[in-house]
PDB file of C-alpha atoms and ligand atoms in Angstrom:
ATOM      1  CA  MET A   1     -48.755 -37.232 -61.311  1.00 78.00           C
ATOM      2  CA  ALA A   2     -50.352 -36.985 -58.296  1.00 90.00           C
ATOM      3  CA  GLU A   3     -52.070 -33.869 -56.610  1.00 96.00           C
ATOM      4  CA  LEU A   4     -49.886 -34.007 -52.839  1.00 97.00           C
ATOM      5  CA  PRO A   5     -46.478 -35.410 -54.345  1.00 96.00           C
ATOM      6  CA  GLY A   6     -44.838 -34.267 -51.436  1.00 97.00           C
ATOM      7  CA  VAL A   7     -44.251 -34.891 -47.317  1.00 98.00           C
ATOM      8  CA  GLY A   8     -47.427 -33.655 -45.680  1.00 98.00           C
ATOM      9  CA  LEU A   9     -48.413 -33.323 -41.564  1.00 99.00           C
ATOM     10  CA  ILE A  10     -51.649 -33.143 -40.088  1.00 99.00           C
ATOM     11  CA  THR A  11     -52.468 -32.227 -36.233  1.00 99.00           C
ATOM     12  CA  GLY A  12     -55.996 -33.126 -35.254  1.00 98.00           C
ATOM     13  CA  ALA A  13     -55.320 -36.637 -37.358  1.00 99.00           C
ATOM     14  CA  GLY A  14     -56.796 -39.322 -34.542  1.00 98.00           C
ATOM     15  CA  SER A  15     -60.486 -38.029 -35.291  1.00 98.00           C
ATOM     16  CA  GLY A  16     -63.234 -36.083 -37.865  1.00 98.00           C
ATOM     17  CA  ILE A  17     -61.596 -33.586 -39.583  1.00 98.00           C
ATOM     18  CA  GLY A  18     -57.745 -34.082 -38.926  1.00 99.00           C
ATOM     19  CA  GLN A  19     -58.230 -38.277 -39.763  1.00 98.00           C
ATOM     20  CA  ALA A  20     -60.478 -37.363 -43.122  1.00 98.00           C
ATOM     21  CA  THR A  21     -57.326 -35.186 -44.450  1.00 99.00           C
ATOM     22  CA  ALA A  22     -55.326 -37.785 -43.636  1.00 99.00           C
ATOM     23  CA  LEU A  23     -57.013 -40.245 -45.334  1.00 98.00           C
ATOM     24  CA  ALA A  24     -57.374 -37.775 -48.607  1.00 98.00           C
ATOM     25  CA  PHE A  25     -54.023 -37.094 -48.680  1.00 98.00           C
ATOM     26  CA  VAL A  26     -53.296 -40.457 -49.027  1.00 98.00           C
ATOM     27  CA  ARG A  27     -56.243 -40.713 -51.623  1.00 98.00           C
ATOM     28  CA  ALA A  28     -54.270 -37.898 -53.263  1.00 98.00           C
ATOM     29  CA  GLY A  29     -50.714 -39.493 -52.954  1.00 98.00           C
ATOM     30  CA  CYS A  30     -49.242 -38.110 -50.616  1.00 98.00           C
ATOM     31  CA  THR A  31     -47.788 -41.951 -49.460  1.00 97.00           C
ATOM     32  CA  ARG A  32     -44.752 -39.819 -46.945  1.00 98.00           C
ATOM     33  CA  LEU A  33     -46.968 -38.330 -44.125  1.00 98.00           C
ATOM     34  CA  SER A  34     -46.914 -37.640 -40.466  1.00 98.00           C
ATOM     35  CA  LEU A  35     -49.985 -37.311 -38.219  1.00 99.00           C
ATOM     36  CA  ALA A  36     -50.396 -35.775 -34.320  1.00 99.00           C
ATOM     37  CA  ASP A  37     -52.391 -36.059 -31.776  1.00 98.00           C
ATOM     38  CA  LEU A  38     -53.276 -36.422 -28.137  1.00 98.00           C
ATOM     39  CA  ASN A  39     -55.046 -39.064 -29.016  1.00 98.00           C
ATOM     40  CA  ALA A  40     -52.917 -42.429 -29.220  1.00 98.00           C
ATOM     41  CA  GLN A  41     -55.631 -44.928 -29.905  1.00 98.00           C
ATOM     42  CA  GLY A  42     -57.238 -42.220 -32.454  1.00 98.00           C
ATOM     43  CA  LEU A  43     -54.326 -42.580 -34.712  1.00 98.00           C
ATOM     44  CA  GLU A  44     -53.747 -45.714 -35.834  1.00 98.00           C
ATOM     45  CA  ASN A  45     -57.409 -45.995 -36.288  1.00 98.00           C
ATOM     46  CA  THR A  46     -55.965 -43.176 -38.770  1.00 98.00           C
ATOM     47  CA  ARG A  47     -53.046 -45.585 -39.705  1.00 98.00           C
ATOM     48  CA  HIS A  48     -55.128 -48.665 -39.926  1.00 98.00           C
ATOM     49  CA  GLN A  49     -57.667 -46.813 -42.339  1.00 98.00           C
ATOM     50  CA  ILE A  50     -54.592 -45.973 -44.692  1.00 98.00           C
ATOM     51  CA  ALA A  51     -53.473 -49.182 -44.969  1.00 98.00           C
ATOM     52  CA  GLU A  52     -56.832 -50.032 -46.392  1.00 97.00           C
ATOM     53  CA  ILE A  53     -56.469 -47.412 -49.100  1.00 97.00           C
ATOM     54  CA  SER A  54     -52.560 -47.730 -50.236  1.00 97.00           C
ATOM     55  CA  SER A  55     -50.040 -49.921 -48.701  1.00 95.00           C
ATOM     56  CA  GLU A  56     -47.042 -47.764 -50.208  1.00 95.00           C
ATOM     57  CA  ALA A  57     -47.539 -45.157 -47.368  1.00 98.00           C
ATOM     58  CA  GLN A  58     -45.059 -44.064 -44.260  1.00 98.00           C
ATOM     59  CA  ILE A  59     -46.498 -42.951 -41.776  1.00 98.00           C
ATOM     60  CA  ASN A  60     -44.875 -40.841 -38.050  1.00 98.00           C
ATOM     61  CA  LEU A  61     -46.927 -41.334 -35.886  1.00 98.00           C
ATOM     62  CA  ALA A  62     -46.979 -38.346 -32.713  1.00 98.00           C
ATOM     63  CA  ALA A  63     -48.528 -38.808 -30.113  1.00 98.00           C
ATOM     64  CA  GLY A  64     -48.578 -35.712 -28.064  1.00 98.00           C
ATOM     65  CA  ASP A  65     -50.355 -32.248 -27.344  1.00 98.00           C
ATOM     66  CA  VAL A  66     -49.717 -29.595 -29.930  1.00 98.00           C
ATOM     67  CA  THR A  67     -49.560 -25.902 -27.499  1.00 98.00           C
ATOM     68  CA  SER A  68     -46.266 -28.026 -26.068  1.00 98.00           C
ATOM     69  CA  VAL A  69     -43.738 -26.152 -27.549  1.00 98.00           C
ATOM     70  CA  GLU A  70     -41.362 -28.489 -27.644  1.00 98.00           C
ATOM     71  CA  PHE A  71     -43.777 -31.268 -28.700  1.00 98.00           C
ATOM     72  CA  VAL A  72     -44.403 -29.411 -32.436  1.00 98.00           C
ATOM     73  CA  ASP A  73     -40.435 -29.300 -32.393  1.00 98.00           C
ATOM     74  CA  ARG A  74     -40.453 -32.129 -32.067  1.00 98.00           C
ATOM     75  CA  LEU A  75     -42.584 -33.228 -34.179  1.00 98.00           C
ATOM     76  CA  VAL A  76     -41.418 -31.676 -37.520  1.00 98.00           C
ATOM     77  CA  ASP A  77     -38.001 -32.276 -36.775  1.00 98.00           C
ATOM     78  CA  ALA A  78     -39.022 -35.906 -36.709  1.00 98.00           C
ATOM     79  CA  THR A  79     -40.501 -35.392 -40.082  1.00 98.00           C
ATOM     80  CA  VAL A  80     -38.075 -33.902 -41.519  1.00 98.00           C
ATOM     81  CA  ALA A  81     -35.781 -36.882 -40.894  1.00 98.00           C
ATOM     82  CA  GLN A  82     -37.664 -39.792 -42.027  1.00 98.00           C
ATOM     83  CA  PHE A  83     -38.724 -38.094 -44.935  1.00 98.00           C
ATOM     84  CA  GLY A  84     -36.043 -35.411 -45.782  1.00 98.00           C
ATOM     85  CA  ARG A  85     -38.434 -32.825 -46.194  1.00 98.00           C
ATOM     86  CA  LEU A  86     -42.128 -30.898 -44.976  1.00 98.00           C
ATOM     87  CA  ASP A  87     -44.069 -29.689 -48.399  1.00 98.00           C
ATOM     88  CA  TYR A  88     -47.839 -30.187 -46.536  1.00 98.00           C
ATOM     89  CA  ALA A  89     -49.267 -29.298 -43.604  1.00 99.00           C
ATOM     90  CA  VAL A  90     -52.834 -28.695 -42.317  1.00 99.00           C
ATOM     91  CA  ASN A  91     -53.397 -27.912 -39.071  1.00 99.00           C
ATOM     92  CA  ALA A  92     -56.332 -29.789 -36.980  1.00 99.00           C
ATOM     93  CA  ALA A  93     -56.306 -29.938 -33.403  1.00 99.00           C
ATOM     94  CA  GLY A  94     -58.839 -28.092 -31.807  1.00 98.00           C
ATOM     95  CA  ILE A  95     -61.442 -28.188 -29.253  1.00 98.00           C
ATOM     96  CA  ILE A  96     -64.477 -26.282 -28.559  1.00 97.00           C
ATOM     97  CA  GLY A  97     -64.362 -26.377 -24.886  1.00 96.00           C
ATOM     98  CA  PRO A  98     -67.729 -25.751 -22.470  1.00 96.00           C
ATOM     99  CA  TRP A  99     -70.394 -23.788 -23.221  1.00 95.00           C
ATOM    100  CA  ALA A 100     -70.719 -21.102 -21.391  1.00 97.00           C
ATOM    101  CA  ASN A 101     -71.062 -17.311 -21.996  1.00 98.00           C
ATOM    102  CA  SER A 102     -68.393 -15.186 -20.248  1.00 98.00           C
ATOM    103  CA  GLN A 103     -69.539 -15.161 -17.158  1.00 98.00           C
ATOM    104  CA  GLU A 104     -70.178 -18.520 -16.450  1.00 98.00           C
ATOM    105  CA  LEU A 105     -67.144 -20.114 -18.708  1.00 98.00           C
ATOM    106  CA  LYS A 106     -63.705 -20.848 -16.025  1.00 98.00           C
ATOM    107  CA  LEU A 107     -61.288 -19.154 -17.683  1.00 98.00           C
ATOM    108  CA  GLU A 108     -59.275 -22.407 -17.415  1.00 98.00           C
ATOM    109  CA  ASP A 109     -61.250 -23.282 -19.684  1.00 98.00           C
ATOM    110  CA  ALA A 110     -61.557 -20.509 -21.974  1.00 98.00           C
ATOM    111  CA  ASP A 111     -57.096 -20.383 -21.609  1.00 98.00           C
ATOM    112  CA  ARG A 112     -57.589 -24.234 -22.959  1.00 98.00           C
ATOM    113  CA  VAL A 113     -59.763 -23.614 -25.935  1.00 98.00           C
ATOM    114  CA  MET A 114     -57.401 -20.353 -26.723  1.00 98.00           C
ATOM    115  CA  ASP A 115     -54.242 -22.286 -25.905  1.00 98.00           C
ATOM    116  CA  VAL A 116     -55.314 -25.506 -28.329  1.00 98.00           C
ATOM    117  CA  ASN A 117     -56.666 -23.670 -30.912  1.00 98.00           C
ATOM    118  CA  TYR A 118     -54.898 -20.137 -31.487  1.00 98.00           C
ATOM    119  CA  ARG A 119     -51.641 -20.958 -29.655  1.00 98.00           C
ATOM    120  CA  GLY A 120     -51.231 -24.630 -30.682  1.00 99.00           C
ATOM    121  CA  THR A 121     -52.311 -23.262 -34.703  1.00 99.00           C
ATOM    122  CA  PHE A 122     -49.498 -20.830 -33.944  1.00 99.00           C
ATOM    123  CA  LEU A 123     -46.600 -23.018 -33.003  1.00 99.00           C
ATOM    124  CA  CYS A 124     -47.411 -25.003 -35.556  1.00 99.00           C
ATOM    125  CA  ALA A 125     -47.443 -22.913 -38.602  1.00 99.00           C
ATOM    126  CA  ARG A 126     -44.194 -21.425 -37.335  1.00 98.00           C
ATOM    127  CA  ALA A 127     -42.390 -24.647 -36.808  1.00 98.00           C
ATOM    128  CA  GLU A 128     -43.574 -25.658 -40.195  1.00 99.00           C
ATOM    129  CA  VAL A 129     -42.481 -22.719 -42.250  1.00 98.00           C
ATOM    130  CA  ARG A 130     -38.892 -23.094 -40.830  1.00 98.00           C
ATOM    131  CA  ALA A 131     -38.599 -26.169 -42.213  1.00 98.00           C
ATOM    132  CA  MET A 132     -40.308 -25.325 -46.076  1.00 98.00           C
ATOM    133  CA  LEU A 133     -38.248 -22.324 -45.894  1.00 98.00           C
ATOM    134  CA  LYS A 134     -35.350 -24.695 -46.509  1.00 98.00           C
ATOM    135  CA  ASN A 135     -36.881 -25.860 -49.407  1.00 98.00           C
ATOM    136  CA  GLU A 136     -35.922 -25.367 -53.244  1.00 96.00           C
ATOM    137  CA  PRO A 137     -38.740 -23.865 -54.502  1.00 93.00           C
ATOM    138  CA  THR A 138     -40.639 -26.409 -57.012  1.00 90.00           C
ATOM    139  CA  GLY A 139     -43.848 -26.593 -59.058  1.00 85.00           C
ATOM    140  CA  PRO A 140     -44.494 -26.516 -63.164  1.00 86.00           C
ATOM    141  CA  ASP A 141     -42.167 -25.430 -65.726  1.00 86.00           C
ATOM    142  CA  ASP A 142     -45.262 -22.145 -66.168  1.00 91.00           C
ATOM    143  CA  ILE A 143     -46.100 -21.210 -62.730  1.00 92.00           C
ATOM    144  CA  PRO A 144     -42.859 -19.607 -60.406  1.00 90.00           C
ATOM    145  CA  GLY A 145     -43.081 -22.469 -57.462  1.00 89.00           C
ATOM    146  CA  GLN A 146     -43.626 -22.970 -53.691  1.00 95.00           C
ATOM    147  CA  ARG A 147     -41.851 -23.892 -51.141  1.00 98.00           C
ATOM    148  CA  GLY A 148     -44.978 -25.365 -49.146  1.00 98.00           C
ATOM    149  CA  ALA A 149     -48.389 -25.427 -48.557  1.00 98.00           C
ATOM    150  CA  ILE A 150     -49.966 -24.509 -45.338  1.00 99.00           C
ATOM    151  CA  VAL A 151     -53.865 -24.831 -43.880  1.00 99.00           C
ATOM    152  CA  HIS A 152     -55.777 -24.061 -41.045  1.00 99.00           C
ATOM    153  CA  ILE A 153     -58.872 -25.427 -40.116  1.00 99.00           C
ATOM    154  CA  ALA A 154     -60.485 -22.164 -39.155  1.00 98.00           C
ATOM    155  CA  SER A 155     -65.004 -21.905 -38.591  1.00 98.00           C
ATOM    156  CA  GLY A 156     -67.105 -20.101 -39.607  1.00 98.00           C
ATOM    157  CA  LEU A 157     -66.495 -19.138 -35.959  1.00 98.00           C
ATOM    158  CA  ALA A 158     -64.628 -16.951 -37.318  1.00 98.00           C
ATOM    159  CA  PHE A 159     -66.379 -14.482 -38.936  1.00 98.00           C
ATOM    160  CA  VAL A 160     -70.519 -14.893 -36.655  1.00 97.00           C
ATOM    161  CA  GLY A 161     -70.641 -14.942 -33.419  1.00 97.00           C
ATOM    162  CA  ARG A 162     -72.017 -17.596 -31.822  1.00 95.00           C
ATOM    163  CA  GLN A 163     -74.100 -18.111 -28.063  1.00 94.00           C
ATOM    164  CA  GLY A 164     -72.484 -19.898 -25.612  1.00 96.00           C
ATOM    165  CA  ALA A 165     -69.015 -19.511 -27.099  1.00 97.00           C
ATOM    166  CA  PRO A 166     -66.556 -17.134 -26.878  1.00 98.00           C
ATOM    167  CA  ALA A 167     -63.450 -18.262 -26.547  1.00 98.00           C
ATOM    168  CA  TYR A 168     -63.946 -20.682 -29.182  1.00 98.00           C
ATOM    169  CA  CYS A 169     -65.098 -17.718 -31.863  1.00 98.00           C
ATOM    170  CA  ALA A 170     -62.465 -15.774 -30.473  1.00 98.00           C
ATOM    171  CA  SER A 171     -59.467 -18.533 -31.361  1.00 98.00           C
ATOM    172  CA  LYS A 172     -60.276 -18.888 -34.614  1.00 98.00           C
ATOM    173  CA  GLY A 173     -61.007 -15.720 -35.019  1.00 98.00           C
ATOM    174  CA  ALA A 174     -56.994 -15.503 -34.161  1.00 98.00           C
ATOM    175  CA  VAL A 175     -56.576 -18.225 -36.581  1.00 99.00           C
ATOM    176  CA  VAL A 176     -58.164 -16.654 -39.239  1.00 99.00           C
ATOM    177  CA  GLN A 177     -55.901 -13.909 -39.280  1.00 98.00           C
ATOM    178  CA  LEU A 178     -52.626 -15.165 -38.289  1.00 99.00           C
ATOM    179  CA  ALA A 179     -53.426 -17.259 -41.378  1.00 99.00           C
ATOM    180  CA  ARG A 180     -53.147 -13.249 -42.947  1.00 98.00           C
ATOM    181  CA  ALA A 181     -50.268 -12.008 -41.570  1.00 98.00           C
ATOM    182  CA  ASP A 182     -47.969 -15.099 -42.262  1.00 98.00           C
ATOM    183  CA  ALA A 183     -49.515 -15.118 -45.602  1.00 98.00           C
ATOM    184  CA  LEU A 184     -48.220 -11.937 -45.621  1.00 98.00           C
ATOM    185  CA  ASP A 185     -44.500 -12.439 -44.522  1.00 98.00           C
ATOM    186  CA  TYR A 186     -43.456 -15.609 -46.759  1.00 98.00           C
ATOM    187  CA  SER A 187     -44.892 -14.950 -49.757  1.00 98.00           C
ATOM    188  CA  LYS A 188     -41.851 -13.459 -50.298  1.00 97.00           C
ATOM    189  CA  ASP A 189     -40.136 -17.325 -50.581  1.00 97.00           C
ATOM    190  CA  GLY A 190     -43.215 -19.116 -52.448  1.00 98.00           C
ATOM    191  CA  ILE A 191     -45.170 -20.051 -48.995  1.00 98.00           C
ATOM    192  CA  ARG A 192     -49.120 -20.474 -48.814  1.00 98.00           C
ATOM    193  CA  ILE A 193     -51.330 -19.795 -45.880  1.00 99.00           C
ATOM    194  CA  ASN A 194     -54.913 -20.513 -45.886  1.00 99.00           C
ATOM    195  CA  CYS A 195     -57.494 -21.702 -44.033  1.00 99.00           C
ATOM    196  CA  VAL A 196     -60.186 -23.470 -45.055  1.00 99.00           C
ATOM    197  CA  CYS A 197     -63.981 -22.444 -42.085  1.00 98.00           C
ATOM    198  CA  PRO A 198     -66.208 -25.210 -42.234  1.00 98.00           C
ATOM    199  CA  GLY A 199     -69.274 -25.236 -41.373  1.00 98.00           C
ATOM    200  CA  LEU A 200     -71.234 -28.054 -38.920  1.00 98.00           C
ATOM    201  CA  THR A 201     -69.347 -31.295 -40.132  1.00 98.00           C
ATOM    202  CA  GLU A 202     -70.169 -35.099 -37.822  1.00 98.00           C
ATOM    203  CA  THR A 203     -66.837 -35.203 -36.031  1.00 98.00           C
ATOM    204  CA  PRO A 204     -67.527 -35.386 -32.808  1.00 97.00           C
ATOM    205  CA  LEU A 205     -66.777 -32.645 -31.348  1.00 97.00           C
ATOM    206  CA  GLY A 206     -69.491 -30.928 -34.142  1.00 96.00           C
ATOM    207  CA  THR A 207     -71.623 -33.528 -33.022  1.00 96.00           C
ATOM    208  CA  ASN A 208     -70.469 -34.108 -29.504  1.00 95.00           C
ATOM    209  CA  ASN A 209     -70.802 -37.511 -30.095  1.00 95.00           C
ATOM    210  CA  ASN A 210     -74.119 -37.699 -31.405  1.00 96.00           C
ATOM    211  CA  ASP A 211     -75.451 -36.542 -28.456  1.00 96.00           C
ATOM    212  CA  PRO A 212     -79.630 -35.579 -28.277  1.00 97.00           C
ATOM    213  CA  ALA A 213     -79.329 -32.780 -26.690  1.00 94.00           C
ATOM    214  CA  THR A 214     -76.138 -31.083 -28.316  1.00 94.00           C
ATOM    215  CA  LEU A 215     -77.859 -32.215 -31.819  1.00 96.00           C
ATOM    216  CA  LYS A 216     -80.864 -30.650 -30.653  1.00 96.00           C
ATOM    217  CA  ALA A 217     -80.079 -27.668 -29.258  1.00 93.00           C
ATOM    218  CA  LEU A 218     -77.669 -27.445 -33.026  1.00 95.00           C
ATOM    219  CA  GLU A 219     -81.378 -27.209 -35.161  1.00 96.00           C
ATOM    220  CA  PRO A 220     -81.183 -23.813 -34.785  1.00 95.00           C
ATOM    221  CA  VAL A 221     -77.501 -23.366 -36.325  1.00 94.00           C
ATOM    222  CA  LEU A 222     -77.985 -26.336 -39.163  1.00 96.00           C
ATOM    223  CA  ALA A 223     -81.683 -24.489 -40.258  1.00 96.00           C
ATOM    224  CA  LEU A 224     -78.556 -21.504 -41.136  1.00 95.00           C
ATOM    225  CA  HIS A 225     -76.912 -23.857 -43.566  1.00 96.00           C
ATOM    226  CA  PRO A 226     -78.805 -23.541 -47.128  1.00 97.00           C
ATOM    227  CA  LEU A 227     -77.917 -26.679 -47.763  1.00 98.00           C
ATOM    228  CA  GLY A 228     -79.615 -27.745 -44.944  1.00 97.00           C
ATOM    229  CA  ARG A 229     -77.691 -30.564 -44.004  1.00 98.00           C
ATOM    230  CA  TRP A 230     -74.179 -31.488 -41.923  1.00 98.00           C
ATOM    231  CA  GLY A 231     -70.691 -31.895 -43.363  1.00 98.00           C
ATOM    232  CA  LYS A 232     -69.097 -35.118 -44.217  1.00 98.00           C
ATOM    233  CA  PRO A 233     -65.469 -34.956 -42.656  1.00 98.00           C
ATOM    234  CA  ARG A 234     -64.184 -35.688 -46.362  1.00 98.00           C
ATOM    235  CA  GLU A 235     -65.762 -32.685 -47.582  1.00 98.00           C
ATOM    236  CA  ILE A 236     -63.834 -30.143 -45.786  1.00 98.00           C
ATOM    237  CA  ALA A 237     -60.722 -33.194 -46.207  1.00 98.00           C
ATOM    238  CA  ASP A 238     -61.367 -32.270 -50.043  1.00 98.00           C
ATOM    239  CA  ALA A 239     -61.156 -28.492 -49.262  1.00 98.00           C
ATOM    240  CA  ALA A 240     -57.475 -28.977 -47.743  1.00 99.00           C
ATOM    241  CA  VAL A 241     -55.962 -30.512 -50.336  1.00 98.00           C
ATOM    242  CA  PHE A 242     -57.528 -28.167 -52.789  1.00 98.00           C
ATOM    243  CA  LEU A 243     -55.134 -25.555 -50.904  1.00 98.00           C
ATOM    244  CA  CYS A 244     -52.245 -27.342 -50.484  1.00 98.00           C
ATOM    245  CA  SER A 245     -51.925 -28.596 -54.060  1.00 97.00           C
ATOM    246  CA  MET A 246     -51.022 -26.351 -57.292  1.00 95.00           C
ATOM    247  CA  ARG A 247     -53.948 -25.971 -58.074  1.00 96.00           C
ATOM    248  CA  ALA A 248     -54.096 -23.463 -55.543  1.00 97.00           C
ATOM    249  CA  SER A 249     -50.922 -21.394 -56.493  1.00 96.00           C
ATOM    250  CA  PHE A 250     -52.103 -18.685 -56.683  1.00 97.00           C
ATOM    251  CA  ILE A 251     -55.127 -18.693 -53.050  1.00 98.00           C
ATOM    252  CA  GLN A 252     -53.281 -16.683 -50.198  1.00 98.00           C
ATOM    253  CA  GLY A 253     -53.904 -15.711 -47.099  1.00 98.00           C
ATOM    254  CA  HIS A 254     -57.790 -16.607 -47.525  1.00 98.00           C
ATOM    255  CA  ALA A 255     -60.303 -18.315 -45.663  1.00 98.00           C
ATOM    256  CA  LEU A 256     -62.341 -20.421 -47.232  1.00 98.00           C
ATOM    257  CA  ALA A 257     -65.230 -21.259 -46.272  1.00 98.00           C
ATOM    258  CA  VAL A 258     -66.636 -25.388 -46.835  1.00 98.00           C
ATOM    259  CA  ASP A 259     -69.879 -25.098 -44.815  1.00 98.00           C
ATOM    260  CA  GLY A 260     -72.983 -25.277 -47.060  1.00 98.00           C
ATOM    261  CA  GLY A 261     -74.295 -21.993 -47.541  1.00 98.00           C
ATOM    262  CA  HIS A 262     -74.113 -20.925 -44.227  1.00 97.00           C
ATOM    263  CA  LEU A 263     -71.205 -17.232 -44.034  1.00 97.00           C
ATOM    264  CA  ALA A 264     -74.182 -17.164 -47.475  1.00 95.00           C
ATOM    265  CA  ALA A 265     -77.009 -16.537 -45.623  1.00 86.00           C
TER     266      ALA A 265
HETATM  267  N1  LIG B 301     -66.867 -30.568 -35.996  1.00 94.01           N
HETATM  268  C1  LIG B 301     -66.813 -28.819 -36.466  1.00 94.01           C
HETATM  269  O1  LIG B 301     -68.417 -29.098 -37.371  1.00 94.01           O
HETATM  270  C2  LIG B 301     -66.885 -28.073 -36.945  1.00 94.01           C
HETATM  271  C3  LIG B 301     -66.300 -26.846 -37.983  1.00 94.01           C
HETATM  272  C4  LIG B 301     -65.571 -26.054 -37.044  1.00 94.01           C
HETATM  273  C5  LIG B 301     -64.641 -25.566 -37.064  1.00 94.01           C
HETATM  274  N2  LIG B 301     -64.168 -26.836 -36.728  1.00 94.01           N
HETATM  275  C6  LIG B 301     -62.868 -27.376 -36.421  1.00 94.01           C
HETATM  276  O2  LIG B 301     -61.733 -28.564 -37.227  1.00 94.01           O
HETATM  277  C7  LIG B 301     -60.992 -28.343 -36.029  1.00 94.01           C
HETATM  278  C8  LIG B 301     -61.425 -30.581 -36.827  1.00 94.01           C
HETATM  279  O3  LIG B 301     -61.585 -30.871 -35.829  1.00 94.01           O
HETATM  280  P1  LIG B 301     -63.087 -31.715 -35.280  1.00 94.01           P
HETATM  281  O4  LIG B 301     -64.628 -31.531 -36.013  1.00 94.01           O
HETATM  282  O5  LIG B 301     -62.489 -33.130 -36.090  1.00 94.01           O
HETATM  283  O6  LIG B 301     -62.961 -32.213 -33.890  1.00 94.01           O
HETATM  284  P2  LIG B 301     -62.464 -33.785 -33.413  1.00 94.01           P
HETATM  285  O7  LIG B 301     -62.782 -33.895 -32.057  1.00 94.01           O
HETATM  286  O8  LIG B 301     -63.307 -34.941 -33.667  1.00 94.01           O
HETATM  287  O9  LIG B 301     -60.812 -33.655 -33.745  1.00 94.01           O
HETATM  288  C9  LIG B 301     -59.969 -33.122 -33.084  1.00 94.01           C
HETATM  289  C10 LIG B 301     -58.905 -33.566 -33.062  1.00 94.01           C
HETATM  290  O10 LIG B 301     -58.015 -33.130 -32.208  1.00 94.01           O
HETATM  291  C11 LIG B 301     -56.902 -33.944 -31.402  1.00 94.01           C
HETATM  292  N3  LIG B 301     -57.065 -32.590 -30.188  1.00 94.01           N
HETATM  293  C12 LIG B 301     -57.536 -31.749 -30.196  1.00 94.01           C
HETATM  294  N4  LIG B 301     -56.452 -30.803 -28.404  1.00 94.01           N
HETATM  295  C13 LIG B 301     -55.028 -31.580 -29.001  1.00 94.01           C
HETATM  296  C14 LIG B 301     -53.443 -31.144 -28.887  1.00 94.01           C
HETATM  297  N5  LIG B 301     -54.053 -30.320 -27.714  1.00 94.01           N
HETATM  298  N6  LIG B 301     -52.999 -31.756 -29.297  1.00 94.01           N
HETATM  299  C15 LIG B 301     -52.940 -32.522 -30.625  1.00 94.01           C
HETATM  300  N7  LIG B 301     -54.345 -33.279 -30.870  1.00 94.01           N
HETATM  301  C16 LIG B 301     -55.381 -32.647 -30.016  1.00 94.01           C
HETATM  302  C17 LIG B 301     -58.283 -34.487 -30.397  1.00 94.01           C
HETATM  303  O11 LIG B 301     -57.978 -35.617 -29.406  1.00 94.01           O
HETATM  304  C18 LIG B 301     -59.072 -34.646 -31.694  1.00 94.01           C
HETATM  305  O12 LIG B 301     -58.374 -36.121 -32.367  1.00 94.01           O
HETATM  306  C19 LIG B 301     -60.927 -28.535 -34.626  1.00 94.01           C
HETATM  307  O13 LIG B 301     -59.530 -26.940 -34.808  1.00 94.01           O
HETATM  308  C20 LIG B 301     -62.482 -27.619 -34.848  1.00 94.01           C
HETATM  309  O14 LIG B 301     -62.701 -26.521 -34.447  1.00 94.01           O
HETATM  310  C21 LIG B 301     -65.212 -28.199 -36.266  1.00 94.01           C
END
C-alpha cells in the first residue's frame, strides 16, 4: 500500500523544499497532485523531474500568487474538479525578504513577507480544509479515519530570532500558531494540521542562490546546527510526507523541527 494513496496539493512547488516535496510525494505513491507556484518555469521543471520518477503521475500545474484569494480558491476547486477530492496539502510557498532590522526594513517589504508567508498560508489552509471536510474519513481499521492532513513549512525562526529578519521571524511564528489553532478547531473533523520547521536548507532562498557573501554571513548560524551542515530539501520533504501519512495519525498541532539539532542547542 502506498504511503500517500490520495490526492495532494503543494504550494511553492517550483523550487527548493516545495519541489523536493512534490518528488517525495510521487515516490510515496501519490499519483494525483496539484502543484502551485508564482514561477511557471519552475513548475514545468518539477513536472519534468516527476516524469522521470513515474509515468503514471497526473499533475495539475497552477501558476499564481498564494496571497490572492481568487487564485487559492480556484487552485483548490480545480484540484477537486480534476481529481475528485483533496487529501494532503503542503504549504511551502514563502519568501525571506531583504535582510534589514526594523528601522531599515521598508514597510512594503515587511508587509509582503507577512502576506506571502502568513496570509498565503492562511488562505491555502482555509481552502484546503473546506475541501477536506467533504471527504469521508478513511484509514486503517484499527485507527479512527482521517479526512485530510495539512503541513505548513514554517521555520526554526518561529521559535528563535535571527538578526535582520524581524518580519520573517514574525511571519513564521504566526504560521505555527495558525496551525495550532486550526488543529484545535478541526480535530473533531478528522483533519490534522502540523508544521515542519526547517533549519538552514540548501535552496535558492536558503543560500540566496549560492551567493558567497550570504554563505559567509550564515557561517555563525550554521555553527548553531549541531549536525554541522546544511539540510537537503529532500530531508525536509520526507518529514512533510511523514506528517501527511497515516504513520503520523496521532500527531496534531505539532511543529516538528527538522534542523540538524538547531533548536536543541
Ligand atoms: N531554505 C531554508 O533554509 C529554509 C529554512 C526554514 C524555512 N524555510 C521555508 O521553506 C519554504 C520553502 O522555501 P525554500 O527554501 O524552498 O525557498 P525557494 O525560494 O527555493 O522556494 C520557494 C518557492 O515559493 C514560491 N513563491 C514565493 N512567493 C510565492 C507566492 N506569493 N505565491 C506562490 N508561490 C510563491 C517561489 O516562487 C519559490 O518557487 C518557505 O516557506 C521558507 O520560508 C526555508
